GROMACS .gro file of C-alpha atoms in nm:
model
  187
    1MET     CA    1   0.000   0.000   0.000
    2ARG     CA    2   0.140   0.331  -0.103
    3ARG     CA    3   0.100   0.644   0.116
    4ASP     CA    4   0.038   0.982  -0.038
    5VAL     CA    5   0.306   1.220   0.087
    6ASN     CA    6   0.092   1.531   0.034
    7ARG     CA    7  -0.193   1.396   0.239
    8ALA     CA    8  -0.260   1.574   0.568
    9PRO     CA    9  -0.223   1.368   0.883
   10GLU     CA   10  -0.546   1.244   1.036
   11LEU     CA   11  -0.436   1.295   1.392
   12VAL     CA   12  -0.576   1.597   1.573
   13VAL     CA   13  -0.410   1.703   1.898
   14TYR     CA   14  -0.602   1.893   2.164
   15LEU     CA   15  -0.443   2.077   2.451
   16ILE     CA   16  -0.583   1.943   2.776
   17VAL     CA   17  -0.489   2.084   3.110
   18GLN     CA   18  -0.390   1.797   3.332
   19ARG     CA   19  -0.443   1.856   3.698
   20GLU     CA   20  -0.553   1.650   3.987
   21LYS     CA   21  -0.892   1.728   4.132
   22SER     CA   22  -0.825   1.956   4.424
   23ALA     CA   23  -1.088   2.103   4.650
   24ASP     CA   24  -0.825   2.353   4.767
   25PHE     CA   25  -0.779   2.487   4.413
   26ASP     CA   26  -1.154   2.516   4.360
   27ARG     CA   27  -1.195   2.689   4.697
   28PHE     CA   28  -0.910   2.930   4.616
   29VAL     CA   29  -1.069   3.025   4.283
   30LEU     CA   30  -1.410   3.080   4.443
   31GLU     CA   31  -1.276   3.285   4.733
   32ARG     CA   32  -1.010   3.497   4.562
   33SER     CA   33  -1.115   3.540   4.199
   34THR     CA   34  -1.314   3.860   4.263
   35ALA     CA   35  -1.022   4.032   4.437
   36LEU     CA   36  -0.780   3.906   4.172
   37LEU     CA   37  -1.010   4.033   3.895
   38ARG     CA   38  -1.019   4.375   4.062
   39THR     CA   39  -0.637   4.374   4.068
   40ALA     CA   40  -0.625   4.272   3.701
   41VAL     CA   41  -0.872   4.546   3.601
   42LEU     CA   42  -0.660   4.807   3.773
   43LEU     CA   43  -0.344   4.673   3.610
   44VAL     CA   44  -0.477   4.675   3.252
   45GLY     CA   45  -0.758   4.930   3.274
   46ASP     CA   46  -1.013   4.718   3.089
   47VAL     CA   47  -1.255   4.459   3.228
   48GLY     CA   48  -1.246   4.238   2.919
   49HIS     CA   49  -0.868   4.217   2.907
   50ALA     CA   50  -0.857   4.175   3.284
   51GLU     CA   51  -1.087   3.874   3.263
   52ASP     CA   52  -0.865   3.728   2.990
   53ILE     CA   53  -0.541   3.765   3.182
   54LEU     CA   54  -0.699   3.638   3.504
   55GLN     CA   55  -0.827   3.331   3.318
   56THR     CA   56  -0.478   3.271   3.181
   57ALA     CA   57  -0.324   3.320   3.526
   58LEU     CA   58  -0.567   3.074   3.683
   59LEU     CA   59  -0.497   2.824   3.405
   60ARG     CA   60  -0.125   2.851   3.476
   61LEU     CA   61  -0.198   2.810   3.846
   62ALA     CA   62  -0.404   2.497   3.778
   63THR     CA   63  -0.118   2.334   3.590
   64ARG     CA   64   0.127   2.414   3.871
   65TRP     CA   65  -0.104   2.374   4.171
   66MET     CA   66   0.098   2.104   4.345
   67SER     CA   67   0.416   2.315   4.342
   68VAL     CA   68   0.262   2.653   4.436
   69HIS     CA   69  -0.036   2.557   4.651
   70THR     CA   70   0.129   2.704   4.960
   71ALA     CA   71   0.127   3.059   4.812
   72PRO     CA   72  -0.115   3.056   4.518
   73GLU     CA   73  -0.218   3.421   4.544
   74ALA     CA   74   0.141   3.545   4.518
   75PHE     CA   75   0.192   3.322   4.214
   76VAL     CA   76  -0.126   3.451   4.045
   77ARG     CA   77  -0.037   3.814   4.121
   78THR     CA   78   0.306   3.768   3.964
   79VAL     CA   79   0.151   3.607   3.656
   80LEU     CA   80  -0.105   3.892   3.633
   81VAL     CA   81   0.170   4.156   3.644
   82ASN     CA   82   0.372   3.971   3.379
   83LEU     CA   83   0.068   3.929   3.153
   84ALA     CA   84  -0.022   4.297   3.195
   85ARG     CA   85   0.334   4.391   3.099
   86ASP     CA   86   0.313   4.165   2.793
   87ARG     CA   87  -0.013   4.335   2.695
   88TRP     CA   88   0.142   4.681   2.722
   89ARG     CA   89   0.444   4.569   2.518
   90ARG     CA   90   0.216   4.435   2.243
   91ALA     CA   91   0.006   4.753   2.252
   92ARG     CA   92   0.314   4.969   2.195
   93ARG     CA   93   0.395   4.772   1.880
   94ARG     CA   94   0.046   4.814   1.735
   95VAL     CA   95  -0.066   5.098   1.517
   96SER     CA   96  -0.230   5.353   1.747
   97GLU     CA   97  -0.606   5.374   1.747
   98GLU     CA   98  -0.802   5.695   1.768
   99GLU     CA   99  -1.054   5.744   2.045
  100LEU     CA  100  -1.416   5.769   1.936
  101THR     CA  101  -1.505   6.133   2.001
  102ASN     CA  102  -1.860   6.160   1.867
  103ALA     CA  103  -2.009   5.890   2.090
  104GLY     CA  104  -2.218   6.003   2.386
  105HIS     CA  105  -2.075   5.944   2.730
  106VAL     CA  106  -2.263   5.659   2.896
  107THR     CA  107  -2.252   5.642   3.273
  108ALA     CA  108  -2.363   5.347   3.478
  109GLY     CA  109  -2.556   5.372   3.802
  110ARG     CA  110  -2.345   5.406   4.113
  111ASP     CA  111  -2.320   5.136   4.373
  112PRO     CA  112  -2.245   5.217   4.739
  113ALA     CA  113  -1.870   5.165   4.693
  114ASP     CA  114  -1.866   5.437   4.428
  115THR     CA  115  -1.963   5.699   4.686
  116VAL     CA  116  -1.609   5.680   4.827
  117VAL     CA  117  -1.403   5.676   4.508
  118ASP     CA  118  -1.500   5.776   4.158
  119ARG     CA  119  -1.384   5.459   3.983
  120ASP     CA  120  -1.382   5.607   3.639
  121ALA     CA  121  -1.163   5.900   3.739
  122LEU     CA  122  -0.929   5.669   3.924
  123ARG     CA  123  -0.898   5.429   3.629
  124ARG     CA  124  -0.822   5.718   3.395
  125ALA     CA  125  -0.562   5.852   3.636
  126LEU     CA  126  -0.406   5.506   3.677
  127ALA     CA  127  -0.394   5.465   3.299
  128LYS     CA  128  -0.186   5.783   3.274
  129LEU     CA  129   0.081   5.649   3.510
  130PRO     CA  130   0.387   5.469   3.374
  131ALA     CA  131   0.347   5.091   3.389
  132ARG     CA  132   0.580   5.031   3.686
  133GLN     CA  133   0.417   5.304   3.894
  134ARG     CA  134   0.071   5.169   3.811
  135GLU     CA  135   0.178   4.817   3.910
  136VAL     CA  136   0.316   4.939   4.243
  137VAL     CA  137   0.003   5.141   4.324
  138VAL     CA  138  -0.230   4.853   4.236
  139LEU     CA  139  -0.034   4.599   4.438
  140ARG     CA  140   0.031   4.826   4.737
  141PHE     CA  141  -0.306   4.995   4.777
  142PHE     CA  142  -0.562   4.777   4.600
  143ALA     CA  143  -0.416   4.431   4.658
  144ASP     CA  144  -0.305   4.555   5.004
  145LEU     CA  145   0.048   4.414   4.981
  146SER     CA  146   0.333   4.534   5.197
  147VAL     CA  147   0.640   4.700   5.047
  148ALA     CA  148   0.831   4.372   5.080
  149GLU     CA  149   0.553   4.165   4.919
  150THR     CA  150   0.523   4.414   4.634
  151ALA     CA  151   0.899   4.408   4.578
  152GLN     CA  152   0.895   4.029   4.572
  153THR     CA  153   0.601   4.018   4.328
  154LEU     CA  154   0.765   4.268   4.093
  155ARG     CA  155   1.110   4.115   4.145
  156THR     CA  156   1.266   4.446   4.242
  157SER     CA  157   1.406   4.610   4.556
  158GLU     CA  158   1.201   4.764   4.835
  159GLY     CA  159   1.365   5.101   4.768
  160THR     CA  160   1.244   5.091   4.408
  161VAL     CA  161   0.892   5.012   4.528
  162LYS     CA  162   0.903   5.308   4.768
  163ALA     CA  163   1.034   5.543   4.499
  164HIS     CA  164   0.767   5.433   4.248
  165THR     CA  165   0.500   5.465   4.518
  166SER     CA  166   0.607   5.818   4.605
  167ARG     CA  167   0.614   5.935   4.244
  168ALA     CA  168   0.287   5.760   4.159
  169VAL     CA  169   0.098   5.903   4.457
  170ALA     CA  170   0.221   6.253   4.376
  171ARG     CA  171   0.114   6.215   4.012
  172LEU     CA  172  -0.225   6.069   4.112
  173ARG     CA  173  -0.286   6.362   4.344
  174GLN     CA  174  -0.206   6.595   4.058
  175LEU     CA  175  -0.424   6.408   3.807
  176LEU     CA  176  -0.718   6.355   4.040
  177GLY     CA  177  -0.698   6.715   4.157
  178GLU     CA  178  -0.725   6.829   3.793
  179GLN     CA  179  -1.019   6.597   3.731
  180ILE     CA  180  -1.198   6.710   4.046
  181THR     CA  181  -1.146   7.074   3.944
  182GLU     CA  182  -1.281   6.999   3.596
  183ASN     CA  183  -1.589   6.829   3.745
  184VAL     CA  184  -1.656   7.113   3.989
  185HIS     CA  185  -1.626   7.386   3.725
  186GLY     CA  186  -1.811   7.186   3.460
  187VAL     CA  187  -1.529   7.216   3.209
   0.00000   0.00000   0.00000
């Protein structure tokens, strides 16, 4: 019997994540996914992309659960930061897109948490920060990590974390002050 060399192989390979059933993993995902999603949103500034990178981070966690089950949140945070950095690197290589200016501004209803912080203004201000400063602010103040934990997650020194925090907070005060002034004066 002669085989045709140009014929496509009939074997189809599917990627299957192999992991042992673990109630601890399932419990971790249920308990921490909301907080991790909030961290991801603040890192990338977009809910859709945040959901994507969180899903990828949790997939990576699932494949490595047995080796990182003692500190899964630190592992996921590190993966989120790395995926956010990858996203920003890819975005810089893309042709820039123009913002849609003729669309009406749609605002959603406010929930009780929005009475403390105007989320939209904060997200815009965070988006204007350099990537490293944004990462430090998100991890320090929204993920509630210490300086040491933030330094470990970002694989940098504590002094660098403190410097980025100082510069980022000063810039946020400036940006949020401008936005508050704009809102007050209706400009």
